[in-house]
PDB file of C-alpha atoms in Angstrom:
ATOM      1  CA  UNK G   1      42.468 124.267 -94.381  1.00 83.00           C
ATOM      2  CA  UNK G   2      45.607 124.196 -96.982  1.00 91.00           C
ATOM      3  CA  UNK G   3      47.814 122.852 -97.229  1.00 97.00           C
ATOM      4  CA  UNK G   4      50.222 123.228 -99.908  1.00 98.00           C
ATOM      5  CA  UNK G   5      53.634 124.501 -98.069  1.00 98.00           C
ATOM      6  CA  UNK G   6      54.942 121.548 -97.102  1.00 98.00           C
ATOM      7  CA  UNK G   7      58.582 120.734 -95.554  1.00 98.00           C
ATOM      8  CA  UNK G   8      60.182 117.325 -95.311  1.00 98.00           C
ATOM      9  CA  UNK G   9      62.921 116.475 -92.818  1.00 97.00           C
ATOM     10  CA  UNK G  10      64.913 113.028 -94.144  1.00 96.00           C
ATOM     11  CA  UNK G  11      64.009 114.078 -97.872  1.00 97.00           C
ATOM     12  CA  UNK G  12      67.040 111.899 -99.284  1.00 95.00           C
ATOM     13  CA  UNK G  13      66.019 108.690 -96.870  1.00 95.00           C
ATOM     14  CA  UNK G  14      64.208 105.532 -97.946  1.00 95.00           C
ATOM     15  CA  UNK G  15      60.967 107.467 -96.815  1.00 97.00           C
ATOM     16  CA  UNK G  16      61.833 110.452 -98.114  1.00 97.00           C
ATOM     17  CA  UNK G  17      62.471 110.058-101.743  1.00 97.00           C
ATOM     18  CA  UNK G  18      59.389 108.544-102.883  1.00 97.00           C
ATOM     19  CA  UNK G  19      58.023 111.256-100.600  1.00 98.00           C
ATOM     20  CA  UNK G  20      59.028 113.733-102.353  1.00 98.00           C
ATOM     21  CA  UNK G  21      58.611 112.261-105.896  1.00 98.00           C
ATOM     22  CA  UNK G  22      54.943 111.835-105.044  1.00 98.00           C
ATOM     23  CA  UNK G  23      54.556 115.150-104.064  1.00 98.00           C
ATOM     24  CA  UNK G  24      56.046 116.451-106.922  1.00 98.00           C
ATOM     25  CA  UNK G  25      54.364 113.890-109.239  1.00 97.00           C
ATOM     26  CA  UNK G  26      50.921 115.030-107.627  1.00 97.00           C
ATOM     27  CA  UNK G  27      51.764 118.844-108.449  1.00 96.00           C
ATOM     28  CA  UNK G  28      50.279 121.939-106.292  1.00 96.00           C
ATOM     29  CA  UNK G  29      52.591 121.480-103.731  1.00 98.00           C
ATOM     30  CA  UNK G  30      55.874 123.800-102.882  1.00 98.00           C
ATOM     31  CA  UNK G  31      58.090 121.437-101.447  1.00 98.00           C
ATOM     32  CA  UNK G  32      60.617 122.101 -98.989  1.00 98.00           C
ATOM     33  CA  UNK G  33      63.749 119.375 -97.818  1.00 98.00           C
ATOM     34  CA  UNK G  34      65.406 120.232 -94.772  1.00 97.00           C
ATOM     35  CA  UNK G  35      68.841 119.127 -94.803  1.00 96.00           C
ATOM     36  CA  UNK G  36      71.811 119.657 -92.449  1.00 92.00           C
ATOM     37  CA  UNK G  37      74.874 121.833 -94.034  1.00 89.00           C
ATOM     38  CA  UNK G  38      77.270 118.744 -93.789  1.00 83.00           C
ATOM     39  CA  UNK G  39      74.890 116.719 -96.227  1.00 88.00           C
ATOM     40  CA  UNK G  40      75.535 115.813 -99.542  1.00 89.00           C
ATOM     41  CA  UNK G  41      71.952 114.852-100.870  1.00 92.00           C
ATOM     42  CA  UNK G  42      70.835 116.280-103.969  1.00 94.00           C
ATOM     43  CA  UNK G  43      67.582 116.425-104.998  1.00 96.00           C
ATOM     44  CA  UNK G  44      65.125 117.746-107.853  1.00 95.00           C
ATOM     45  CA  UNK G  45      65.290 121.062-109.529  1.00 96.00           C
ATOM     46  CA  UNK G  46      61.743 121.691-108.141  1.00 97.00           C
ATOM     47  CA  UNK G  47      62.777 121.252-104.759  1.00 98.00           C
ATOM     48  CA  UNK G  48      63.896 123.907-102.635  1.00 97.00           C
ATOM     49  CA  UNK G  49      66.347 123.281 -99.899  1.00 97.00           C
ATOM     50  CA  UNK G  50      67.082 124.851 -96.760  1.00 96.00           C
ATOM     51  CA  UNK G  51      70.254 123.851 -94.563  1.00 95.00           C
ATOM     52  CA  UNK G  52      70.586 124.129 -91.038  1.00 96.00           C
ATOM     53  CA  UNK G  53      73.564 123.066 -88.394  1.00 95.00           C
ATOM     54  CA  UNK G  54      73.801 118.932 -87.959  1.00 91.00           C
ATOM     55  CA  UNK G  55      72.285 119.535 -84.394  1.00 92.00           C
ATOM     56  CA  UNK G  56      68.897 120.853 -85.251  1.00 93.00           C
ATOM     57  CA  UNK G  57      68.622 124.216 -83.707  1.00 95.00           C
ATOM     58  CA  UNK G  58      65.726 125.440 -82.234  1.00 96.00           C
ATOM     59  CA  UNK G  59      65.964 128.835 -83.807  1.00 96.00           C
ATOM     60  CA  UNK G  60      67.011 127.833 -87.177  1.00 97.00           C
ATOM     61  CA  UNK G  61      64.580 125.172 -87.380  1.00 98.00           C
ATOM     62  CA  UNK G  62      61.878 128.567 -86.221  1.00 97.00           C
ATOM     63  CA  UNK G  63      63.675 129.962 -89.284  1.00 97.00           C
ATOM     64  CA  UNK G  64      63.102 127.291 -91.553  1.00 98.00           C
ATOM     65  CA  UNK G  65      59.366 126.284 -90.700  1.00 98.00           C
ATOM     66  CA  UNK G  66      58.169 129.871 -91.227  1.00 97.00           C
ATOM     67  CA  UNK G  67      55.795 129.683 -93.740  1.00 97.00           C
ATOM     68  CA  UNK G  68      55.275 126.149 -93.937  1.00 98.00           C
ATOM     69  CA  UNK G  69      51.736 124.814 -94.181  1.00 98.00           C
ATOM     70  CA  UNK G  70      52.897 121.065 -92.897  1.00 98.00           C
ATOM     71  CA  UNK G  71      56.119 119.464 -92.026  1.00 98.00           C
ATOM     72  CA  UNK G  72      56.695 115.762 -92.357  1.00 98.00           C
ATOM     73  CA  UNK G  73      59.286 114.712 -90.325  1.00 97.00           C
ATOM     74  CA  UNK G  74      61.330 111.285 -91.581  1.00 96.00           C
ATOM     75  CA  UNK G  75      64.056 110.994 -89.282  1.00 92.00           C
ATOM     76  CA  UNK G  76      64.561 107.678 -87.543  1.00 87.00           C
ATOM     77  CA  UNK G  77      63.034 107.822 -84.342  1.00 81.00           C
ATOM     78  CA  UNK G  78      65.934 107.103 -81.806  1.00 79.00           C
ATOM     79  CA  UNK G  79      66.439 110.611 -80.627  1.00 84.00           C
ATOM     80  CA  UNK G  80      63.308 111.347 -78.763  1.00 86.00           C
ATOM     81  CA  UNK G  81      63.521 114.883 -77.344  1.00 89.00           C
ATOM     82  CA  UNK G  82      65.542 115.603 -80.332  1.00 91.00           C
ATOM     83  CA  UNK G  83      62.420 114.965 -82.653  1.00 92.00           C
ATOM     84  CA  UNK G  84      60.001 116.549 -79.836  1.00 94.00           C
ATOM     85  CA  UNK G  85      62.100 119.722 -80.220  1.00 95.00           C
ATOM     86  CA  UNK G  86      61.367 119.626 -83.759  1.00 96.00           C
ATOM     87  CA  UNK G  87      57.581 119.325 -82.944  1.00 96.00           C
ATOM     88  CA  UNK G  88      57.653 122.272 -80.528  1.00 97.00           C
ATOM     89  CA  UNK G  89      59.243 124.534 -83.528  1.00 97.00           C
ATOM     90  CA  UNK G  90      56.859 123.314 -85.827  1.00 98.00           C
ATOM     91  CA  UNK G  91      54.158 124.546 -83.759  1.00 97.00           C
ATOM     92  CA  UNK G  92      55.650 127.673 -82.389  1.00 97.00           C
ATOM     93  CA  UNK G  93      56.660 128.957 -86.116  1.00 98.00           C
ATOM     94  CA  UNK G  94      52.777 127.997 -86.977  1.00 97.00           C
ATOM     95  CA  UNK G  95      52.525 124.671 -88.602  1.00 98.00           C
ATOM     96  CA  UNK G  96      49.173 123.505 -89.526  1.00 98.00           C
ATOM     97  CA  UNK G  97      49.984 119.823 -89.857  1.00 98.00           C
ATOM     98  CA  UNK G  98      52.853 118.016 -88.572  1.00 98.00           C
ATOM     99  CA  UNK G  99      53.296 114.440 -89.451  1.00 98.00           C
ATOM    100  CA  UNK G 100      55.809 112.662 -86.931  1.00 96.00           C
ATOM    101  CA  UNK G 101      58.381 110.139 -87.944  1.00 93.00           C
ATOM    102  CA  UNK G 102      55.398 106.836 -87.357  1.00 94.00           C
ATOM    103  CA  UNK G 103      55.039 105.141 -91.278  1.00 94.00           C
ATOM    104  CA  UNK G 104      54.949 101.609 -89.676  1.00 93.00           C
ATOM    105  CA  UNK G 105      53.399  99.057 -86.899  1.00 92.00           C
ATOM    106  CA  UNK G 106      49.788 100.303 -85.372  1.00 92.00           C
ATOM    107  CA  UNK G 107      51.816 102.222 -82.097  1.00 90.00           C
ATOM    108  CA  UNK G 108      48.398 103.148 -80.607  1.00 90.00           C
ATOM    109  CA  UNK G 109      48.059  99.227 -80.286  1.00 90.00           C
ATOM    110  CA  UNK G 110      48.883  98.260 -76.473  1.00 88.00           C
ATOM    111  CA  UNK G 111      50.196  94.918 -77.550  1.00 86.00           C
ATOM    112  CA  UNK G 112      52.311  96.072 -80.585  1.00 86.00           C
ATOM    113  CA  UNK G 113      53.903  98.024 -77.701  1.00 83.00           C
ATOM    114  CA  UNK G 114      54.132  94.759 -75.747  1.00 85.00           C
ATOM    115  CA  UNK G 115      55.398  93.179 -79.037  1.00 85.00           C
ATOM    116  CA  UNK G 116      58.391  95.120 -80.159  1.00 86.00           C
ATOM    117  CA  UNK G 117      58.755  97.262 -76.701  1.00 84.00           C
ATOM    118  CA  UNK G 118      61.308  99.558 -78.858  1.00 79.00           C
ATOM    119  CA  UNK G 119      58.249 101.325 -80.505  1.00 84.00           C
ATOM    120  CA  UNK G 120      57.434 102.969 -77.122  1.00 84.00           C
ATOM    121  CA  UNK G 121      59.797 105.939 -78.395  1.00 84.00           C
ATOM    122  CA  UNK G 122      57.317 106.516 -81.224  1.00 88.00           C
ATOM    123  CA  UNK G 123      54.025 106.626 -79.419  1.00 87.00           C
ATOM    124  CA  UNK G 124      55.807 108.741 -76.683  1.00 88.00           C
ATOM    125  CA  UNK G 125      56.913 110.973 -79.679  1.00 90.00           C
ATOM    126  CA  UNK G 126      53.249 111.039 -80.817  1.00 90.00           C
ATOM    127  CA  UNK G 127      51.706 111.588 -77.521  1.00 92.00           C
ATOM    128  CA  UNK G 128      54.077 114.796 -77.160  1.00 94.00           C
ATOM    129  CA  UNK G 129      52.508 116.178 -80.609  1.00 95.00           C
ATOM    130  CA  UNK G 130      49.517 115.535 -79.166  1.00 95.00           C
ATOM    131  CA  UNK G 131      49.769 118.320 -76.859  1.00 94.00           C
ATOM    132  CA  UNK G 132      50.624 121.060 -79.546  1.00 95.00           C
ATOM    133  CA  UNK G 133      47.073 120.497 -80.794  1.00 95.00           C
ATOM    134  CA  UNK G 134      45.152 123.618 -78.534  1.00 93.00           C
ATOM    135  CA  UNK G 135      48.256 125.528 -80.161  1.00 92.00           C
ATOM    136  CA  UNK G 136      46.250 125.007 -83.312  1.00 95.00           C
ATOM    137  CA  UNK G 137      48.847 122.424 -84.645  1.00 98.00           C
ATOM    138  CA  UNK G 138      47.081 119.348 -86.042  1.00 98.00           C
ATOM    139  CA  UNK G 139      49.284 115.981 -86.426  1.00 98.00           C
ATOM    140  CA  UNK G 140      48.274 112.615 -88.124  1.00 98.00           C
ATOM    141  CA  UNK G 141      50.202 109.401 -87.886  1.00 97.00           C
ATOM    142  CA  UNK G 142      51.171 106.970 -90.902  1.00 98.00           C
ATOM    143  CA  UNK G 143      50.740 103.369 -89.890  1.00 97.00           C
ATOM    144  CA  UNK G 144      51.505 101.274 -93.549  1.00 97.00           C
ATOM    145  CA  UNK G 145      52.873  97.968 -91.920  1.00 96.00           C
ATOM    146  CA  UNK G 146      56.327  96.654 -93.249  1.00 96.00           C
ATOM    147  CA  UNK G 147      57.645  98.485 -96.330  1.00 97.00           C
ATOM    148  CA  UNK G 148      57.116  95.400 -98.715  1.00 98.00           C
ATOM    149  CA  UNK G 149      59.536  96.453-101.482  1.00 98.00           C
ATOM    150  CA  UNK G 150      62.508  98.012 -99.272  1.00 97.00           C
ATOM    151  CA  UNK G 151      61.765  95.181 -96.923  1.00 97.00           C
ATOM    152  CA  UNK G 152      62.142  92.202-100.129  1.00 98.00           C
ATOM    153  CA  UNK G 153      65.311  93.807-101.721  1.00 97.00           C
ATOM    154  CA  UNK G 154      67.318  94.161 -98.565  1.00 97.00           C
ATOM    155  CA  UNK G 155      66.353  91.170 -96.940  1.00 97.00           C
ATOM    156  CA  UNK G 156      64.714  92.673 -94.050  1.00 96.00           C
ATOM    157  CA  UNK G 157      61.919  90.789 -94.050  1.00 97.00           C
ATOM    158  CA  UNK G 158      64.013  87.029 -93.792  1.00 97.00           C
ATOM    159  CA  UNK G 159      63.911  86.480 -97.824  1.00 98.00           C
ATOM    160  CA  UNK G 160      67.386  86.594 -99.800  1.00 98.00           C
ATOM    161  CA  UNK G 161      66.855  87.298-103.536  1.00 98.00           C
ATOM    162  CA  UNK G 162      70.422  86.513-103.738  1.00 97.00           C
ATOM    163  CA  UNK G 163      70.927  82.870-102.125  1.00 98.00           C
ATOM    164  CA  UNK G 164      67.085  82.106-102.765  1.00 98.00           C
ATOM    165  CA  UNK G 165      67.357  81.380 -99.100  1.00 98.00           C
ATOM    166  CA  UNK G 166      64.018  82.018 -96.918  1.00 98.00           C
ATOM    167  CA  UNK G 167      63.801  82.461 -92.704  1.00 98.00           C
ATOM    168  CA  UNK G 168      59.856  81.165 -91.877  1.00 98.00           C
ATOM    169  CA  UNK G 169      59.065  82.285 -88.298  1.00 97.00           C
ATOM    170  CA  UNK G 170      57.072  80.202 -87.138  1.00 97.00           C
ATOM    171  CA  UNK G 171      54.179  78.650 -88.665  1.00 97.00           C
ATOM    172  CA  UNK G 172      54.850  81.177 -91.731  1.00 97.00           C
ATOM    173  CA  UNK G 173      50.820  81.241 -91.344  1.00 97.00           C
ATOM    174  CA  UNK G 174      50.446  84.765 -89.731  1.00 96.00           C
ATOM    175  CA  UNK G 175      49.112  87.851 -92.229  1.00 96.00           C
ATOM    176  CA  UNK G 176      51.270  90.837 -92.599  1.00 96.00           C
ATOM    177  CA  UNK G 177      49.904  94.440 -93.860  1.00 97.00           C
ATOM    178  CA  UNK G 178      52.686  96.447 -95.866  1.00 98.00           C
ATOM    179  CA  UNK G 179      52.821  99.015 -98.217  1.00 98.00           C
ATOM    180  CA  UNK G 180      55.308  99.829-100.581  1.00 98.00           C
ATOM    181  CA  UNK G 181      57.289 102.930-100.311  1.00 98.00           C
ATOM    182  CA  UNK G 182      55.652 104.578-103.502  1.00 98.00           C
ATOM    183  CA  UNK G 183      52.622 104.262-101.606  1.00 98.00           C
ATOM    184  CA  UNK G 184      53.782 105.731 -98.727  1.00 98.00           C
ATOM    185  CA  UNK G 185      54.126 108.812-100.697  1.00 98.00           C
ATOM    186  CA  UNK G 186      50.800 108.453-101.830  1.00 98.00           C
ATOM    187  CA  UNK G 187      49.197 108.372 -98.376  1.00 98.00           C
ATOM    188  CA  UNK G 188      50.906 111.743 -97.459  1.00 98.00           C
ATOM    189  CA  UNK G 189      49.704 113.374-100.502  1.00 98.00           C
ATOM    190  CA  UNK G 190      46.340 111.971 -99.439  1.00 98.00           C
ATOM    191  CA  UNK G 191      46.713 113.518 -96.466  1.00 98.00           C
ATOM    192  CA  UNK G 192      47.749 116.959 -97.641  1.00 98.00           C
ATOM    193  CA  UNK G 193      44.698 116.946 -99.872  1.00 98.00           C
ATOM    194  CA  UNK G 194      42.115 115.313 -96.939  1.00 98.00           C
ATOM    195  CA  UNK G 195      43.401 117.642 -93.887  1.00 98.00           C
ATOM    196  CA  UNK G 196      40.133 118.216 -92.062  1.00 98.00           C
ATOM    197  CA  UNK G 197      39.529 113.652 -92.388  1.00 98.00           C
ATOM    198  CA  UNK G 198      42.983 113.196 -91.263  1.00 98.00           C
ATOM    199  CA  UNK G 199      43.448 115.626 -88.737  1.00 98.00           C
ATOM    200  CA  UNK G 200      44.246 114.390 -85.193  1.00 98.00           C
ATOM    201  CA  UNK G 201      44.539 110.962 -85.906  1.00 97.00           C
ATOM    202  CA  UNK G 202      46.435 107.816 -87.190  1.00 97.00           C
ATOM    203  CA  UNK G 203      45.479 106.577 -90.540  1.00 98.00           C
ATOM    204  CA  UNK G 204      46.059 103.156 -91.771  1.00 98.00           C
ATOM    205  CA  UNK G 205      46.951 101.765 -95.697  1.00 98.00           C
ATOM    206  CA  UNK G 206      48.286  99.132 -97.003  1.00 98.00           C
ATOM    207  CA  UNK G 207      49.373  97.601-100.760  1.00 98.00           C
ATOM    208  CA  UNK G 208      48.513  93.887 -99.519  1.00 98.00           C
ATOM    209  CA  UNK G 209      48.271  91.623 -96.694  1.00 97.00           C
ATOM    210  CA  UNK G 210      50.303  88.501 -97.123  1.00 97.00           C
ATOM    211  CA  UNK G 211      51.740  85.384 -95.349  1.00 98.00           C
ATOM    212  CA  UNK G 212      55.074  84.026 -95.229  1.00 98.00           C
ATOM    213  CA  UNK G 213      54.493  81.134 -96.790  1.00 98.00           C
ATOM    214  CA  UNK G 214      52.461  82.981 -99.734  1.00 98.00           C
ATOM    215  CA  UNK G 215      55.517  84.950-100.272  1.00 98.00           C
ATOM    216  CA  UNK G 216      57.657  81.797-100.173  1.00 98.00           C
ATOM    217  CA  UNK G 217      55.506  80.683-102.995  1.00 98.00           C
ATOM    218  CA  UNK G 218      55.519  83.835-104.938  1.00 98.00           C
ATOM    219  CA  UNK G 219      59.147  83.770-104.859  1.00 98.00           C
ATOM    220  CA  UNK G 220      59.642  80.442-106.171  1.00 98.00           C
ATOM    221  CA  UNK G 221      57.393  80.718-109.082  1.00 98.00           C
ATOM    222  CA  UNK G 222      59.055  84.211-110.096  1.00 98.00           C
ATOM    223  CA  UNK G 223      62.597  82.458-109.572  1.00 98.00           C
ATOM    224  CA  UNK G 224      61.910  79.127-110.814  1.00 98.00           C
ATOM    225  CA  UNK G 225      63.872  78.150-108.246  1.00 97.00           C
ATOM    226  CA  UNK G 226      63.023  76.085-105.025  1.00 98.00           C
ATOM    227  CA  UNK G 227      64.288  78.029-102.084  1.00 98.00           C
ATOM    228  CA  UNK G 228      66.129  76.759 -99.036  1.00 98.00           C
ATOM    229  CA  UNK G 229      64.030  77.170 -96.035  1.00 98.00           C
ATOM    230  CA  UNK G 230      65.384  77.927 -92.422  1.00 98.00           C
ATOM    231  CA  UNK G 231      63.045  78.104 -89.692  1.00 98.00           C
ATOM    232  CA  UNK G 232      62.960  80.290 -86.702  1.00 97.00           C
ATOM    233  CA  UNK G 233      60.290  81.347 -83.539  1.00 97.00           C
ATOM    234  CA  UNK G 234      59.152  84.654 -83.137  1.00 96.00           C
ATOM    235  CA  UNK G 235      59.867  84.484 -79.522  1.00 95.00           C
ATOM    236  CA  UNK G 236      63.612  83.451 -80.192  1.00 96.00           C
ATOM    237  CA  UNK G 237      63.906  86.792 -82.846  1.00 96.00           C
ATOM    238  CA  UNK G 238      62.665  88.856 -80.087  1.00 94.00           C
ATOM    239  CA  UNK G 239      64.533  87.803 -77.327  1.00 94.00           C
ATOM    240  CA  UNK G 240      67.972  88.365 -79.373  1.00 95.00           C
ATOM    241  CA  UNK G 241      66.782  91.617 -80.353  1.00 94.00           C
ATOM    242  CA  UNK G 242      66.401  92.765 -77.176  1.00 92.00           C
ATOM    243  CA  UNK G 243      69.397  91.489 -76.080  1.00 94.00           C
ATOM    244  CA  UNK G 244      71.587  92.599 -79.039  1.00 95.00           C
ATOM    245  CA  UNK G 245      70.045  96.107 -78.371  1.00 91.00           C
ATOM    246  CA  UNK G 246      70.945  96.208 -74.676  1.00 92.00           C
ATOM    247  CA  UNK G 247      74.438  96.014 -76.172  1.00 94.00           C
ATOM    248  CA  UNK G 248      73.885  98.489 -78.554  1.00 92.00           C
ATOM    249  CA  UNK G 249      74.313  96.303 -81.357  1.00 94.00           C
ATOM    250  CA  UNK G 250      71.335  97.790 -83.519  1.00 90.00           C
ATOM    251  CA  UNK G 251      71.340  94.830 -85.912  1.00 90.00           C
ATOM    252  CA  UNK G 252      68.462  93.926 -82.929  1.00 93.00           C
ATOM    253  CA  UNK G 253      66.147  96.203 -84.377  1.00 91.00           C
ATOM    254  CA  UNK G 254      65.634  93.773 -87.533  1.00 94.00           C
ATOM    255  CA  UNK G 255      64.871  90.398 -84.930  1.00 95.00           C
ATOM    256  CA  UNK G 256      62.527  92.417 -82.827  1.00 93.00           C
ATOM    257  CA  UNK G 257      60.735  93.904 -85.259  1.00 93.00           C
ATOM    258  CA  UNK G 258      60.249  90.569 -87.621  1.00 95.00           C
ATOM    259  CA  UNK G 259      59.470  88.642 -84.553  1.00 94.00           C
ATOM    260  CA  UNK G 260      56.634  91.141 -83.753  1.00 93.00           C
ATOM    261  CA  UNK G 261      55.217  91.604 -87.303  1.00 94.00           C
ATOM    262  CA  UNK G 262      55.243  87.856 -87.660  1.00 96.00           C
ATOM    263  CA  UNK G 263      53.421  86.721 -84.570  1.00 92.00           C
ATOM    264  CA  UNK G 264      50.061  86.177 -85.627  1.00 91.00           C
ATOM    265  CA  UNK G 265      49.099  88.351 -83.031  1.00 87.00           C
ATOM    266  CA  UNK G 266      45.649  90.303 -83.836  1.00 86.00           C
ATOM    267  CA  UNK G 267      46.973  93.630 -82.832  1.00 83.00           C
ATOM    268  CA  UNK G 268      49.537  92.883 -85.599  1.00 86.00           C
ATOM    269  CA  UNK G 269      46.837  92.707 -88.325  1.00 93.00           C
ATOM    270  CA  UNK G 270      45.606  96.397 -88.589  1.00 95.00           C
ATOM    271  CA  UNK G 271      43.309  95.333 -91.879  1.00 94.00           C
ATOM    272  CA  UNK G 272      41.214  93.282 -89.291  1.00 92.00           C
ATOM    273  CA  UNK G 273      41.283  95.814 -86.249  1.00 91.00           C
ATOM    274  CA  UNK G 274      41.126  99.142 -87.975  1.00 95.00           C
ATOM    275  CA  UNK G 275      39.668 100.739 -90.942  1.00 97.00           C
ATOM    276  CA  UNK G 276      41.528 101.178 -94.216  1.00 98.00           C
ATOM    277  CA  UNK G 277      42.152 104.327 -95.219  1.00 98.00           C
ATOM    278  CA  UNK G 278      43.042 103.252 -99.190  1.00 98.00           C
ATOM    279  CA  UNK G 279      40.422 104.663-100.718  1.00 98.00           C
ATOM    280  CA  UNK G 280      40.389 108.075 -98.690  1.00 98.00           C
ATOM    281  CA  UNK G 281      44.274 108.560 -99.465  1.00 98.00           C
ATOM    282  CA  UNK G 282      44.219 106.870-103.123  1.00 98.00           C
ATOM    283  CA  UNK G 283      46.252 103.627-102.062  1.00 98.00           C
ATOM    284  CA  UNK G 284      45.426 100.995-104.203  1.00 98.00           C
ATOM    285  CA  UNK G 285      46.455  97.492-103.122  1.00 98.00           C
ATOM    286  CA  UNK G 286      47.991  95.621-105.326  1.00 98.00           C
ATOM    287  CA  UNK G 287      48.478  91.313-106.058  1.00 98.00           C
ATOM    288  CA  UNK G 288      51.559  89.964-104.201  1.00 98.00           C
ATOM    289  CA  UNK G 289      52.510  87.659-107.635  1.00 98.00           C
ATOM    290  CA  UNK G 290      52.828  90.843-109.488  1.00 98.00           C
ATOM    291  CA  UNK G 291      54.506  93.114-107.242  1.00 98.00           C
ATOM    292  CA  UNK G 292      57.361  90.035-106.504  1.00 98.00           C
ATOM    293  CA  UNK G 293      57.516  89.642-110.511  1.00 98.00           C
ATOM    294  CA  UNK G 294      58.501  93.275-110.809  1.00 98.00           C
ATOM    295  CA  UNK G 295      60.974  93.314-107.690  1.00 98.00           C
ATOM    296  CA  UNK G 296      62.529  90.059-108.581  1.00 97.00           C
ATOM    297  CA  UNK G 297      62.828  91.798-112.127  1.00 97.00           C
ATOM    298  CA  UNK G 298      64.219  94.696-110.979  1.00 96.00           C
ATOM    299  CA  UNK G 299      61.692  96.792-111.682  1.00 96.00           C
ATOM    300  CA  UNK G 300      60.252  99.794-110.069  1.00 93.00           C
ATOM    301  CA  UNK G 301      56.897  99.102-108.224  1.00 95.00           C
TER     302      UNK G 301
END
């Protein structure tokens, strides 16, 4: 199988761009970004784009996938049957690989469900491409962990570069896989160039595996600063994401999400439950010291 028409959906996103530069980096590829005609997002010369209406026809989306070898679709995952739709054009136009809108926690894990219960959407999402495969449509599912360098510069992940101010859930004991988005784009290439080991099924990568409290450290030796240290349970962050989310205040997506990554939890620590797809998809890990030198720097990882 080839695979070298490929069409991304959320090209301009945090996902997307290093997508996209890592397809274009790795070469052989004629890359494809779906965007909607009220979008402003440029992108590379190299890139062509096709525009459809804001709500995602079904024939226009028929329209845009003919042709296309694989479509990786990047949109946020809060309209369900919205991205299902896009699934059931993917595989009616003739998509050979479709790779859903996953790139995080291990959804086929019961207890990651259990965990962050808002990731149900996602495995429901993948379950639906799961159907399309006697169509001759084959899917395969990104699971990278927390994105390590989006998830340091904004915050996201309870560290302020700004105040040098840390939140430790918990014991601040508990590993946590992530990848950085760079990476991310690596594993898809990987993919694209490994479709008959990746068909059908999730893979898993990661850049490194760290603790709270070795981040903590990190941080203060790249700083030179000691940091001011709140603390905060797991259980506490989940239970005000939920209930922030039942009030559709989607801040709550941050507190359940840290609160499940964070938990210690086995299920939350795919390096010790699955099997590492690095070397398959050329992921490389890399040290935490280094990678929080750069970020703190500035610098692109």
């Amino acid at each position: 199988m080839s695979l070298k028409n490929v069409l991304v959906i959320g090209a301009s996103g945090n996902v997307g761009k290093p997508t996209v530069d890592a397809l274009l980096k790795a070469g052989g590829f004629t890359v494809t970004a779906l965007t909607r005609k009220g979008s402003s997002s440029t992108f590379p010369s190299e890139v062509k784009v096709h525009n459809i209406d804001d709500t995602y026809p079904q024939d226009q989306l028929l329209e845009a996938f003919k042709g296309q070898d694989a479509v990786i679709n990047l949109l946020p995952p809060r309209d369900i049957n919205q991205l299902n739709s896009i699934a059931d054009a993917a595989a009616q136009a003739g998509v050979k690989r479709f790779i859903p809108s996953e790139f995080g926690s291990d959804t086929a894990e019961p207890k990651m469900m259990e965990l962050i219960p808002m990731f149900g959407g996602k495995a429901a999402m993948t379950g639906h491409i799961k159907s399309k495969e006697s169509s001759g449509m084959s899917w395969t599912g990104v699971v990278n962990g927390a994105f390590f360098d989006w998830g340091l510069t904004t915050g996201f992940l309870g560290f302020d570069l700004n105040t040098h101010t840390a939140t430790i859930y918990d014991s601040g004991d508990a590993n946590v896989n992530s990848t950085i988005l760079s990476h991310v784009g690596q594993a898809v290439v990987g993919i694209l160039n490994h479709p008959d080991e990746t068909a059908n099924r999730y893979v898993y990568v990661q850049t490194l595996r760290f603790t709270q409290n070795e981040l903590l450290a990190a941080l203060e030796k790249s700083t030179g600063k000691k940091w001011t240290v709140n603390k905060r349970t797991c259980e506490e962050s989940r239970q005000t994401g939920g209930e922030k989310l039942g009030k559709g205040d989607m801040s709550g997506v941050k507190d359940l999400i840290v609160g499940g990554i964070y938990a210690g939890e086995p299920a939350a620590d795919y390096a010790q439950t699955r099997k590492l797809d690095n070397d398959l998809l050329g992921v490389k890990e890399a040290p935490l010291q280094e990678l929080v030198d750069k970020i703190v720097k500035g610098q692109a990882v």
